[in-house]
Coordinates of C-alpha atoms and ligand atoms in Angstrom, one line a residue:
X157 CA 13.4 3.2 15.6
X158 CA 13.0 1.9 12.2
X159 CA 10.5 3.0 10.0
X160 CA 7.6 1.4 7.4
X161 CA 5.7 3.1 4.9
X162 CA 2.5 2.4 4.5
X163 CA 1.4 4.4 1.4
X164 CA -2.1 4.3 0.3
X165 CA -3.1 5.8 -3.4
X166 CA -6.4 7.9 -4.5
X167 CA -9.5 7.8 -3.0
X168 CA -8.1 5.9 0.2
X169 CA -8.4 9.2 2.3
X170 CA -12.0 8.5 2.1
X171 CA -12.0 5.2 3.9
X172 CA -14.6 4.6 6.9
X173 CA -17.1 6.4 3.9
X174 CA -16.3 4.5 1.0
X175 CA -18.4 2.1 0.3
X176 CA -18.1 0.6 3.5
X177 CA -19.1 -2.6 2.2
X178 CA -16.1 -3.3 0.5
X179 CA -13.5 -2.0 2.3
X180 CA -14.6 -1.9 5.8
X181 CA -16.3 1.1 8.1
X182 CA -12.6 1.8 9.6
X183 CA -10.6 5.3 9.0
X184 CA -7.3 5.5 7.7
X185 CA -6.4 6.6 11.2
X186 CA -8.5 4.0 12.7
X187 CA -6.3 1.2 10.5
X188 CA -3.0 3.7 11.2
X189 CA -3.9 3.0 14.7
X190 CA -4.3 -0.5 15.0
X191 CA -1.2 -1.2 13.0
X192 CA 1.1 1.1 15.5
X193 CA -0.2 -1.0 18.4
X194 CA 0.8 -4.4 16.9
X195 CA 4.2 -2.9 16.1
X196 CA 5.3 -1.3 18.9
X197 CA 9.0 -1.5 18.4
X198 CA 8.8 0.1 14.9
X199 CA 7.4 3.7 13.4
X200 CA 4.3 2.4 10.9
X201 CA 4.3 5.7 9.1
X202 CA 0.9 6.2 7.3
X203 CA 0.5 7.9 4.2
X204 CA -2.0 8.6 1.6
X205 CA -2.3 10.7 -1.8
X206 CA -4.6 11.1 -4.6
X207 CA -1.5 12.3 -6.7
X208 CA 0.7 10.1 -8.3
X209 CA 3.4 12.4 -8.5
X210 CA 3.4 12.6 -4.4
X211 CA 3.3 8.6 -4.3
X212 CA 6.6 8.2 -6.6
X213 CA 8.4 10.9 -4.7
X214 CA 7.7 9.2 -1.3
X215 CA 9.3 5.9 -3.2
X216 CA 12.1 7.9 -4.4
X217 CA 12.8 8.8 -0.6
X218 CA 12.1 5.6 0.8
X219 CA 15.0 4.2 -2.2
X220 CA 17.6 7.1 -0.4
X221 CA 16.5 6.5 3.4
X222 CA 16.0 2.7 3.2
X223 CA 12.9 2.3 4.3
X224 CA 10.6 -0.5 3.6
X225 CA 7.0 -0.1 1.8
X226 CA 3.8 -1.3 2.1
X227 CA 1.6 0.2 -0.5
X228 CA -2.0 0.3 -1.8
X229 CA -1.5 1.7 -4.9
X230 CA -5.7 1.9 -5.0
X231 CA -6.7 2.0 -9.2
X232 CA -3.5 3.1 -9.7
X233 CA -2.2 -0.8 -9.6
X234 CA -4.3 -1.1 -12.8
X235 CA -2.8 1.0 -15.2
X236 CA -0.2 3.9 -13.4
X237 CA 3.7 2.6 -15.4
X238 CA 5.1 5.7 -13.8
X239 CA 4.0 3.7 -10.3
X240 CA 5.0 0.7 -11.3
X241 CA 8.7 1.6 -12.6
X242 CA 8.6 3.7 -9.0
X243 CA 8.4 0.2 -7.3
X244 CA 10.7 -1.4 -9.3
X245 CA 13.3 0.8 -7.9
X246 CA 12.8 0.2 -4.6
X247 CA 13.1 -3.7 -4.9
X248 CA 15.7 -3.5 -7.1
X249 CA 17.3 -1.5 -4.3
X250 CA 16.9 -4.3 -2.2
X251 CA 13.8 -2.9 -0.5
X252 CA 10.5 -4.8 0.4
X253 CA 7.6 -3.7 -1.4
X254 CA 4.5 -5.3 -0.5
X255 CA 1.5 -4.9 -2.7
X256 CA -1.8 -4.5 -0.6
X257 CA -5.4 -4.4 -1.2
X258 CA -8.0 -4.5 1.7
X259 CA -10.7 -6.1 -1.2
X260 CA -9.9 -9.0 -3.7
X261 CA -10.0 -7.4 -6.9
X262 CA -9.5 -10.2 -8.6
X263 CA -13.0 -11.3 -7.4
X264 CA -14.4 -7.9 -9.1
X265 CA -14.4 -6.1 -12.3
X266 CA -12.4 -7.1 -14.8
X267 CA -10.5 -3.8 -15.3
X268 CA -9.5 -4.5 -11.4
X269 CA -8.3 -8.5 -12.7
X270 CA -4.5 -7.2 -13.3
X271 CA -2.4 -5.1 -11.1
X272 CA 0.9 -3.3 -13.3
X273 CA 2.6 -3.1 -9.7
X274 CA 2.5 -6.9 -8.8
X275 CA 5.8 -8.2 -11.1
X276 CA 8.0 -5.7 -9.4
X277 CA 6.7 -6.4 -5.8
X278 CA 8.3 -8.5 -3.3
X279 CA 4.6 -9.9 -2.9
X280 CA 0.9 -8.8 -2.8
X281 CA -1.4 -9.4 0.2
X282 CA -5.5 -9.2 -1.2
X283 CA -8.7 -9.2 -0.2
X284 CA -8.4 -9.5 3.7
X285 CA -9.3 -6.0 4.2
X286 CA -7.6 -4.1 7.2
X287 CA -5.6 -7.4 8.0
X288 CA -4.3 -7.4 4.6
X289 CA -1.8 -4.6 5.2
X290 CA -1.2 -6.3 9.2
X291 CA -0.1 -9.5 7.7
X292 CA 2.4 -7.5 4.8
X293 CA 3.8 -5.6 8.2
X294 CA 4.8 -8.7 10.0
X295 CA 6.3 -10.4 6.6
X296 CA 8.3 -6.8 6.7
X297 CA 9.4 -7.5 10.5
X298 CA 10.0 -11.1 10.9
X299 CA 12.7 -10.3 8.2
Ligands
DQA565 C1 -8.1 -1.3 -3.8 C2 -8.7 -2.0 -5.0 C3 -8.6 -1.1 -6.2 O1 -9.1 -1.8 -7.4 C4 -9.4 0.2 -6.0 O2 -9.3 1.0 -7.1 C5 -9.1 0.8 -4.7 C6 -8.8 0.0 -3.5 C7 -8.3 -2.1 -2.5 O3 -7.7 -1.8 -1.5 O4 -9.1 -3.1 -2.5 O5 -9.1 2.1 -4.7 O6 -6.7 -1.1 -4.0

């Protein structure tokens, strides 16, 4: 069975807790969960780190096992380079990487206006909260 990565950056191990308001009352697990069910003929492989190093070694093996990625870089998106040239290398591989945040933070501080990741992603899905990272999963598997 093929495989997606969904791989969420810091402070995303807290969600369900974190200010619920903006990004929903449901768990990791919870969203893990939901996303397996809509997908039952692929592996939706849920990941999350605080450390940046971790992230770009998990896109380092997705690059040498082919696998595609859906990631959240959380605040990382707004100033991590390290991340960013991390994604490049997976599209450049020929690998989807689809940007994801479950608020609009576009719509919220400025510091939050500009993502580094989004000019080397295939595309970026915002501000639909847990749906934002179902609808990058189904632009993954209608490929
Ligand atoms: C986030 C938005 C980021 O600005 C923030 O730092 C996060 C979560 C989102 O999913 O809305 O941690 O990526």
């Amino acid at each position: 069975m093929q495989s997606i990565w969904v791989i969420n950056g810091p402070n995303l191990g807290r969600l369900g807790s974190r200010q619920p308001d903006i990004y929903g009352s449901d768990t990791g697990d919870d969203i893990h969960a939901s996303l397996q069910a809509g997908q039952p003929d692929w592996d939706i492989v849920w990941k999350q780190s605080d450390a940046e190093a971790e992230i770009i070694a998990w896109l380092h093996q997705a690059i040498d096992q082919s696998v595609p990625v859906v990631l959240n870089p959380a605040a990382f998106s707004h100033y991590s380079y390290a991340l960013r040239d991390a994604c490049a290398m997976v599209t450049e591989a020929g690998l989807p990487l689809i940007e994801v945040h479950l608020s609009n933070p576009a719509a919220r501080e400025e510091f939050r206006a500009h993502s580094v990741i989004s000019a080397v992603a295939t595309g970026v899905i915002q501000g639909f909260g847990a749906d934002s990272y179902r609808l990058a999963i189904a632009q993954i598997t209608r490929a």
